[in-house]
Short mmCIF file of C-alpha atoms in Angstrom, two decimals:
data_model
loop_
_atom_site.label_atom_id
_atom_site.label_comp_id
_atom_site.label_asym_id
_atom_site.label_seq_id
_atom_site.Cartn_x
_atom_site.Cartn_y
_atom_site.Cartn_z
CA MET A 1169 0.00 0.00 0.00
CA ALA A 1170 2.77 2.42 0.99
CA ARG A 1171 4.71 1.05 -1.94
CA ALA A 1172 1.86 1.71 -4.38
CA ARG A 1173 1.56 5.24 -3.02
CA SER A 1174 5.26 5.79 -3.50
CA GLU A 1175 5.14 4.51 -7.08
CA GLU A 1176 2.24 6.83 -7.78
CA ARG A 1177 4.24 9.73 -6.42
CA ARG A 1178 7.19 8.87 -8.63
CA THR A 1179 4.92 8.81 -11.68
CA GLU A 1180 3.59 12.25 -10.73
CA ILE A 1181 7.12 13.56 -10.31
CA LEU A 1182 8.23 12.27 -13.69
CA ARG A 1183 5.19 13.80 -15.37
CA ALA A 1184 5.85 17.14 -13.66
CA THR A 1185 9.50 16.98 -14.72
CA LEU A 1186 8.52 16.49 -18.35
CA GLU A 1187 6.22 19.50 -18.13
CA VAL A 1188 8.94 21.67 -16.60
CA ILE A 1189 11.44 20.52 -19.24
CA ALA A 1190 8.97 21.35 -22.01
CA GLU A 1191 8.36 24.81 -20.61
CA ARG A 1192 11.81 25.82 -19.41
CA GLY A 1193 14.29 23.55 -21.16
CA TYR A 1194 17.13 21.52 -19.73
CA ARG A 1195 18.74 24.25 -17.68
CA GLY A 1196 15.45 25.55 -16.36
CA ALA A 1197 14.44 22.10 -15.15
CA THR A 1198 15.82 22.51 -11.64
CA LEU A 1199 14.89 20.33 -8.66
CA GLY A 1200 13.28 23.41 -7.13
CA ALA A 1201 11.03 23.98 -10.14
CA VAL A 1202 9.98 20.32 -10.22
CA ALA A 1203 9.33 20.23 -6.45
CA GLU A 1204 7.13 23.30 -6.71
CA ARG A 1205 5.15 21.84 -9.62
CA VAL A 1206 4.44 18.61 -7.79
CA GLY A 1207 3.70 20.24 -4.43
CA LEU A 1208 6.68 18.89 -2.52
CA SER A 1209 9.44 20.62 -0.62
CA GLN A 1210 12.82 20.29 -2.29
CA GLN A 1211 13.80 18.03 0.63
CA GLY A 1212 10.73 15.91 -0.07
CA LEU A 1213 11.68 15.57 -3.74
CA LEU A 1214 15.23 14.51 -2.82
CA HIS A 1215 13.70 11.57 -0.96
CA TYR A 1216 12.56 10.19 -4.34
CA TYR A 1217 15.38 11.44 -6.56
CA PRO A 1218 18.57 12.49 -4.77
CA THR A 1219 20.03 14.56 -7.65
CA LYS A 1220 18.93 16.32 -10.82
CA GLU A 1221 20.84 13.71 -12.81
CA ALA A 1222 18.99 10.84 -11.11
CA LEU A 1223 15.68 12.53 -11.87
CA LEU A 1224 16.56 13.11 -15.54
CA VAL A 1225 17.84 9.56 -15.98
CA ALA A 1226 14.50 8.33 -14.58
CA VAL A 1227 12.67 10.52 -17.13
CA LEU A 1228 14.76 9.12 -20.00
CA GLU A 1229 14.29 5.54 -18.80
CA ASP A 1230 10.58 6.14 -18.70
CA ARG A 1231 10.63 7.54 -22.24
CA ASP A 1232 12.60 4.53 -23.47
CA ARG A 1233 10.05 2.18 -21.91
CA TRP A 1234 7.23 3.91 -23.74
CA ASP A 1235 9.04 4.39 -27.02
CA THR A 1236 10.16 0.82 -27.35
CA GLY A 1237 6.76 -0.60 -26.61
CA GLY A 1238 7.31 -1.56 -22.99
CA GLY A 1239 4.35 0.73 -22.38
CA GLY A 1240 2.28 -2.08 -23.79
CA SER A 1241 1.54 -0.53 -27.18
CA ARG A 1242 3.51 -3.07 -29.19
CA GLY A 1243 3.97 -6.84 -29.20
CA GLU A 1244 7.18 -8.82 -28.87
CA GLY A 1245 9.91 -9.13 -31.51
CA PRO A 1246 12.28 -6.73 -33.25
CA TRP A 1247 11.26 -3.14 -33.76
CA PRO A 1248 10.39 -2.53 -37.46
CA LEU A 1249 12.77 -0.05 -39.14
CA GLU A 1250 9.84 1.93 -40.51
CA LEU A 1251 8.63 2.51 -36.95
CA LEU A 1252 12.06 3.88 -36.09
CA GLY A 1253 11.60 6.43 -38.86
CA SER A 1254 8.31 7.43 -37.24
CA LEU A 1255 9.96 7.66 -33.85
CA VAL A 1256 12.49 10.15 -35.23
CA GLU A 1257 9.58 12.11 -36.71
CA TYR A 1258 7.89 12.11 -33.33
CA ASN A 1259 11.12 13.29 -31.68
CA ALA A 1260 11.21 16.25 -34.08
CA MET A 1261 7.96 17.36 -32.43
CA ARG A 1262 9.34 17.25 -28.90
CA PRO A 1263 12.60 19.24 -28.90
CA ALA A 1264 12.68 19.69 -25.13
CA ILE A 1265 13.08 16.00 -24.33
CA VAL A 1266 15.55 15.57 -27.20
CA GLN A 1267 17.52 18.49 -25.78
CA THR A 1268 17.47 16.87 -22.35
CA PHE A 1269 18.71 13.57 -23.75
CA SER A 1270 21.46 15.25 -25.79
CA ALA A 1271 22.65 17.53 -23.00
CA LEU A 1272 22.80 14.67 -20.48
CA LEU A 1273 24.56 12.41 -22.99
CA GLY A 1274 27.18 15.13 -23.40
CA GLU A 1275 27.68 15.40 -19.65
CA SER A 1276 27.82 11.64 -19.24
CA VAL A 1277 31.16 11.31 -21.06
CA THR A 1278 32.89 13.48 -18.46
CA GLU A 1279 34.77 11.97 -15.52
CA GLU A 1280 32.69 9.87 -13.13
CA HIS A 1281 29.39 11.36 -14.20
CA PRO A 1282 26.34 9.80 -12.51
CA ALA A 1283 24.54 9.26 -15.85
CA ARG A 1284 27.44 7.41 -17.42
CA GLU A 1285 26.27 3.95 -16.42
CA PHE A 1286 22.75 4.62 -17.68
CA PHE A 1287 23.99 5.63 -21.14
CA SER A 1288 26.61 2.91 -21.34
CA LEU A 1289 24.08 0.17 -20.55
CA ARG A 1290 21.46 1.83 -22.75
CA TYR A 1291 23.75 1.81 -25.79
CA SER A 1292 24.63 -1.87 -25.36
CA GLN A 1293 20.92 -2.62 -25.30
CA VAL A 1294 19.96 -0.28 -28.15
CA ARG A 1295 22.73 -1.59 -30.41
CA ALA A 1296 21.53 -5.15 -29.79
CA ASP A 1297 17.90 -4.18 -30.46
CA MET A 1298 18.80 -2.38 -33.69
CA ALA A 1299 20.94 -5.30 -34.86
CA ALA A 1300 17.93 -7.59 -34.35
CA SER A 1301 15.73 -5.23 -36.38
CA LEU A 1302 18.27 -5.01 -39.17
CA ARG A 1303 18.74 -8.78 -39.25
CA ALA A 1304 14.98 -9.36 -39.41
CA GLU A 1305 14.58 -7.07 -42.42
CA HIS A 1306 17.89 -7.31 -44.28
CA GLY A 1307 19.37 -10.69 -43.31
CA GLU A 1308 23.02 -11.29 -42.49
CA GLU A 1309 24.63 -9.03 -45.08
CA LEU A 1310 23.87 -5.38 -45.62
CA PRO A 1311 25.28 -2.99 -48.25
CA GLY A 1312 29.01 -2.47 -47.98
CA GLY A 1313 29.27 -6.04 -46.68
CA LEU A 1314 28.22 -4.86 -43.18
CA THR A 1315 26.86 -7.24 -40.57
CA PRO A 1316 23.67 -6.20 -38.77
CA GLU A 1317 25.81 -5.47 -35.67
CA ARG A 1318 28.14 -3.09 -37.53
CA ALA A 1319 25.23 -1.34 -39.23
CA ALA A 1320 23.46 -1.01 -35.85
CA THR A 1321 26.38 0.96 -34.39
CA LEU A 1322 26.12 3.36 -37.35
CA MET A 1323 22.35 3.64 -37.05
CA VAL A 1324 22.55 4.66 -33.40
CA ALA A 1325 25.32 7.13 -34.24
CA VAL A 1326 23.19 8.69 -36.98
CA MET A 1327 20.22 9.13 -34.63
CA ASP A 1328 22.30 10.82 -31.94
CA GLY A 1329 24.43 12.90 -34.28
CA LEU A 1330 21.40 14.20 -36.18
CA GLN A 1331 19.83 15.33 -32.92
CA TYR A 1332 22.73 17.70 -32.22
CA GLN A 1333 22.74 19.19 -35.71
CA TRP A 1334 18.96 19.58 -35.59
CA LEU A 1335 18.88 21.15 -32.11
CA LEU A 1336 21.52 23.67 -33.18
CA ASP A 1337 19.87 24.51 -36.48
CA PRO A 1338 16.28 23.23 -36.72
CA GLY A 1339 15.51 25.39 -39.75
CA THR A 1340 18.28 23.83 -41.84
CA VAL A 1341 18.54 20.22 -40.69
CA ASP A 1342 15.66 17.89 -41.58
CA MET A 1343 16.19 15.28 -38.87
CA PRO A 1344 13.49 12.78 -39.89
CA GLY A 1345 14.32 13.15 -43.60
CA SER A 1346 18.01 12.55 -42.93
CA PHE A 1347 17.28 9.49 -40.85
CA ARG A 1348 15.19 8.09 -43.71
CA ASP A 1349 18.12 8.82 -46.03
CA PHE A 1350 20.18 6.52 -43.85
CA LEU A 1351 17.51 3.79 -43.97
CA ARG A 1352 17.64 4.11 -47.79
CA LEU A 1353 21.40 3.63 -47.76
CA LEU A 1354 20.88 0.37 -45.87
CA ARG A 1355 18.29 -0.81 -48.40
CA ASP A 1356 20.47 -0.05 -51.40
CA ARG A 1357 21.72 -3.53 -52.23
CA THR A 1358 24.50 -4.48 -54.55
CA GLY A 1359 27.02 -7.32 -54.96
CA PRO A 1360 29.79 -7.45 -52.34
CA ASP A 1361 32.51 -7.16 -55.02
CA VAL A 1362 31.42 -3.62 -55.87
CA SER A 1363 32.11 -2.41 -52.36
CA GLY A 1364 35.88 -2.48 -52.75
CA PRO A 1365 38.36 -4.44 -50.69
CA SER A 1366 37.81 -4.72 -46.97
CA PRO A 1367 40.37 -2.51 -45.17
CA GLY A 1368 40.60 -4.79 -42.17
CA MET B 1260 54.79 44.31 -31.02
CA ALA B 1261 52.36 44.22 -28.11
CA ARG B 1262 49.98 42.45 -30.44
CA ALA B 1263 52.54 39.79 -31.36
CA ARG B 1264 53.26 39.27 -27.66
CA SER B 1265 49.58 38.87 -26.94
CA GLU B 1266 49.17 36.33 -29.75
CA GLU B 1267 52.12 34.41 -28.39
CA ARG B 1268 50.53 34.36 -24.96
CA ARG B 1269 47.28 33.03 -26.40
CA THR B 1270 49.15 30.24 -28.14
CA GLU B 1271 50.83 29.35 -24.85
CA ILE B 1272 47.48 29.34 -23.06
CA LEU B 1273 45.88 27.05 -25.65
CA ARG B 1274 48.81 24.66 -25.44
CA ALA B 1275 48.59 24.61 -21.64
CA THR B 1276 44.85 24.01 -21.83
CA LEU B 1277 45.35 21.00 -24.08
CA GLU B 1278 47.86 19.60 -21.60
CA VAL B 1279 45.52 20.11 -18.67
CA ILE B 1280 42.64 18.52 -20.61
CA ALA B 1281 44.82 15.52 -21.47
CA GLU B 1282 45.84 15.06 -17.84
CA ARG B 1283 42.63 15.89 -15.99
CA GLY B 1284 39.81 15.60 -18.50
CA TYR B 1285 37.01 18.02 -19.27
CA ARG B 1286 35.86 18.64 -15.74
CA GLY B 1287 39.38 18.94 -14.39
CA ALA B 1288 40.27 21.59 -16.97
CA THR B 1289 39.36 24.55 -14.80
CA LEU B 1290 40.47 28.13 -15.42
CA GLY B 1291 42.49 27.90 -12.21
CA ALA B 1292 44.40 24.83 -13.39
CA VAL B 1293 45.16 26.42 -16.76
CA ALA B 1294 46.25 29.72 -15.17
CA GLU B 1295 48.62 27.87 -12.86
CA ARG B 1296 50.13 25.88 -15.72
CA VAL B 1297 50.81 28.96 -17.78
CA GLY B 1298 52.04 31.06 -14.88
CA LEU B 1299 49.24 33.61 -14.83
CA SER B 1300 46.85 34.65 -12.09
CA GLN B 1301 43.28 33.60 -12.74
CA GLN B 1302 42.50 37.29 -13.28
CA GLY B 1303 45.30 37.46 -15.82
CA LEU B 1304 43.91 34.48 -17.70
CA LEU B 1305 40.42 36.04 -17.77
CA HIS B 1306 41.93 38.95 -19.68
CA TYR B 1307 42.56 36.58 -22.60
CA TYR B 1308 39.59 34.22 -22.19
CA PRO B 1309 36.73 35.53 -20.06
CA THR B 1310 35.08 32.12 -19.42
CA LYS B 1311 35.94 28.44 -19.45
CA GLU B 1312 33.60 28.06 -22.44
CA ALA B 1313 35.44 30.77 -24.41
CA LEU B 1314 38.75 29.06 -23.66
CA LEU B 1315 37.48 25.64 -24.75
CA VAL B 1316 35.92 27.05 -27.92
CA ALA B 1317 39.30 28.60 -28.76
CA VAL B 1318 40.96 25.21 -28.24
CA LEU B 1319 38.45 23.51 -30.54
CA GLU B 1320 38.80 26.23 -33.19
CA ASP B 1321 42.54 25.76 -33.05
CA ARG B 1322 42.16 22.01 -33.46
CA ASP B 1323 39.85 22.50 -36.45
CA ARG B 1324 42.39 24.79 -38.09
CA TRP B 1325 45.11 22.16 -37.74
CA ASP B 1326 42.95 19.20 -38.66
CA THR B 1327 41.58 20.70 -41.83
CA GLY B 1328 44.96 21.74 -43.12
CA GLY B 1329 44.82 25.41 -42.18
CA GLY B 1330 47.96 24.57 -40.24
CA GLY B 1331 49.67 24.49 -43.61
CA SER B 1332 50.06 20.74 -43.95
CA ARG B 1333 47.68 20.40 -46.87
CA GLY B 1334 46.97 22.20 -50.13
CA GLU B 1335 43.68 23.71 -51.28
CA GLY B 1336 40.62 21.78 -52.48
CA PRO B 1337 38.23 19.29 -50.92
CA TRP B 1338 39.42 17.06 -48.11
CA PRO B 1339 39.89 13.46 -49.41
CA LEU B 1340 37.51 10.98 -47.74
CA GLU B 1341 40.39 8.62 -47.01
CA LEU B 1342 42.04 11.37 -44.97
CA LEU B 1343 38.84 11.72 -42.95
CA GLY B 1344 39.16 8.06 -42.08
CA SER B 1345 42.67 8.75 -40.84
CA LEU B 1346 41.45 11.73 -38.85
CA VAL B 1347 38.97 9.52 -37.00
CA GLU B 1348 41.81 7.07 -36.33
CA TYR B 1349 43.88 9.92 -34.96
CA ASN B 1350 40.97 11.02 -32.77
CA ALA B 1351 40.80 7.53 -31.28
CA MET B 1352 44.29 8.20 -29.92
CA ARG B 1353 43.34 11.46 -28.21
CA PRO B 1354 40.26 10.75 -26.09
CA ALA B 1355 40.65 13.85 -23.91
CA ILE B 1356 40.08 16.33 -26.74
CA VAL B 1357 37.26 14.19 -28.15
CA GLN B 1358 35.69 14.18 -24.70
CA THR B 1359 36.03 17.98 -24.53
CA PHE B 1360 34.41 18.39 -27.93
CA SER B 1361 31.55 16.01 -27.07
CA ALA B 1362 30.87 17.46 -23.63
CA LEU B 1363 30.83 21.03 -24.94
CA LEU B 1364 28.61 20.04 -27.88
CA GLY B 1365 26.16 18.56 -25.37
CA GLU B 1366 26.14 21.76 -23.33
CA SER B 1367 25.79 23.92 -26.42
CA VAL B 1368 22.25 22.74 -27.16
CA THR B 1369 21.00 24.11 -23.84
CA GLU B 1370 19.38 27.53 -23.59
CA GLU B 1371 21.57 30.47 -24.56
CA HIS B 1372 24.81 28.59 -24.14
CA PRO B 1373 27.94 30.61 -25.07
CA ALA B 1374 29.27 27.79 -27.32
CA ARG B 1375 26.08 27.50 -29.33
CA GLU B 1376 27.12 29.95 -32.03
CA PHE B 1377 30.49 28.27 -32.46
CA PHE B 1378 28.93 24.86 -33.02
CA SER B 1379 26.12 26.15 -35.19
CA LEU B 1380 28.53 27.97 -37.53
CA ARG B 1381 30.97 25.07 -37.41
CA TYR B 1382 28.35 22.59 -38.57
CA SER B 1383 27.28 24.77 -41.49
CA GLN B 1384 30.90 24.91 -42.57
CA VAL B 1385 31.68 21.23 -41.95
CA ARG B 1386 28.56 20.08 -43.82
CA ALA B 1387 29.58 22.23 -46.81
CA ASP B 1388 33.16 20.91 -46.70
CA MET B 1389 32.03 17.29 -46.51
CA ALA B 1390 29.57 17.80 -49.37
CA ALA B 1391 32.44 19.14 -51.49
CA SER B 1392 34.55 16.08 -50.64
CA LEU B 1393 31.71 13.70 -51.44
CA ARG B 1394 30.96 15.46 -54.73
CA ALA B 1395 34.64 15.34 -55.75
CA GLU B 1396 34.83 11.57 -55.21
CA HIS B 1397 31.31 10.30 -55.90
CA GLY B 1398 29.73 12.86 -58.23
CA GLU B 1399 26.17 14.12 -57.92
CA GLU B 1400 24.42 10.91 -56.96
CA LEU B 1401 25.36 8.63 -54.11
CA PRO B 1402 23.83 5.29 -53.08
CA GLY B 1403 20.19 5.55 -52.06
CA GLY B 1404 19.83 8.42 -54.54
CA LEU B 1405 21.38 10.83 -52.02
CA THR B 1406 22.88 14.16 -53.03
CA PRO B 1407 26.34 15.01 -51.64
CA GLU B 1408 24.64 17.52 -49.31
CA ARG B 1409 22.28 14.93 -47.82
CA ALA B 1410 25.07 12.40 -47.42
CA ALA B 1411 27.24 15.08 -45.78
CA THR B 1412 24.67 15.63 -43.01
CA LEU B 1413 24.74 11.88 -42.32
CA MET B 1414 28.53 11.73 -42.38
CA VAL B 1415 28.83 14.47 -39.76
CA ALA B 1416 26.17 12.74 -37.65
CA VAL B 1417 28.07 9.45 -37.83
CA MET B 1418 31.32 11.08 -36.71
CA ASP B 1419 29.69 12.78 -33.71
CA GLY B 1420 27.46 9.89 -32.73
CA LEU B 1421 30.31 7.39 -32.85
CA GLN B 1422 32.34 9.59 -30.51
CA TYR B 1423 29.72 9.29 -27.77
CA GLN B 1424 29.40 5.52 -28.09
CA TRP B 1425 33.18 5.17 -28.14
CA LEU B 1426 33.79 7.48 -25.16
CA LEU B 1427 31.23 5.52 -23.13
CA ASP B 1428 32.54 2.12 -24.14
CA PRO B 1429 35.97 2.26 -25.80
CA GLY B 1430 36.53 -1.48 -25.42
CA THR B 1431 33.41 -2.36 -27.42
CA VAL B 1432 33.04 0.39 -30.02
CA ASP B 1433 35.63 0.50 -32.81
CA MET B 1434 35.23 4.16 -33.77
CA PRO B 1435 37.61 4.27 -36.77
CA GLY B 1436 36.37 0.90 -38.06
CA SER B 1437 32.76 2.03 -37.84
CA PHE B 1438 33.50 5.26 -39.64
CA ARG B 1439 35.14 3.27 -42.45
CA ASP B 1440 32.01 1.10 -42.54
CA PHE B 1441 30.07 4.25 -43.30
CA LEU B 1442 32.51 5.26 -46.05
CA ARG B 1443 31.95 1.79 -47.54
CA LEU B 1444 28.19 2.30 -47.50
CA LEU B 1445 28.71 5.46 -49.54
CA ARG B 1446 30.89 3.64 -52.07
CA ASP B 1447 28.43 0.80 -52.54
CA ARG B 1448 26.85 1.83 -55.84
CA THR B 1449 23.77 0.40 -57.43
CA GLY B 1450 21.04 1.56 -59.81
CA PRO B 1451 18.64 4.19 -58.43
CA ASP B 1452 15.61 1.96 -59.08
CA VAL B 1453 16.78 -0.55 -56.46
CA SER B 1454 16.63 2.00 -53.67
CA GLY B 1455 12.84 2.04 -53.52
CA PRO B 1456 10.55 5.04 -54.03
CA SER B 1457 11.61 8.37 -52.62
CA PRO B 1458 9.37 9.24 -49.63
CA GLY B 1459 9.60 12.99 -50.19
#
């Protein structure tokens, strides 16, 4: 009972955090602003999330759960590539959460950052998920002679890298269109002998 | 004469900053640590670079000048794609500056960040440079029916995105190998009718 109440509170806090992020951006999303929104003292909020980083990681984990169908909207099995294209389109309509993700990812590569473990584990998982999607749709060999695993690393890099270019210059960079360009590159099949010698 | 002296001092400061970054990482590269290294008071350092962000932007601008041949090591004309592969290999040997770039890029997408203009202008320039390189080697049409400009946006995204994955997990992610995978995707030519209908 107390546990259910606590879970409910956490859900409220995450929802309030998303609202504050949407209104004030990454830097404006302070613990104080979130506490006020949810009707807690800052001390009360720290009981649930001891740092801003812990709170933001929880928000991003929650988003991942929803986006990848853990929210119950999708069945089992690999994520279809076409749906990934739609996810990038959806992201282009919610710059504040994309900004939060990108800013925290940037911080996470600094020394002993509290979000480092989250991102490191997340990327292992996301690369594996993308490799499964690529294998399901393209088989074992993709253009350029790439394995699904090698193409997955590139696909994740494209998604993240496009977010930075788009956040910096949304009027110039067509994030969803560019991501679909990349999906087209992966569909563009040819014989392995055309791809040149392997450098490795 | 005073101007030459001042330029010399700036060069010394940038060199000291690089050393401090290499030894202590992004977060350890404080204005105080740099001032000490170069034998200035912190106040004296602020005369040259008023904020940590301004100092780091100057370091990154300096790196760009050297990397893209402004240092005098290369002639005019587009940057050969093979050299870009070597540049990524070189970056894999200097994680501290890659960490600095990636951390500052992450910060720059937050509200009114002082490094935002640097990155925004830099990406316009880098996309144009990469498009020129792609056009010189692959002509007007790349795999998937992409123009050099569209492929350039992806190439920049791949470089940046791979840096994050590699910084988080250097033992798993082969940054230079993955970048060469992407170059292979761009070399893998086939007829435009195989790439499926254009969505736009």
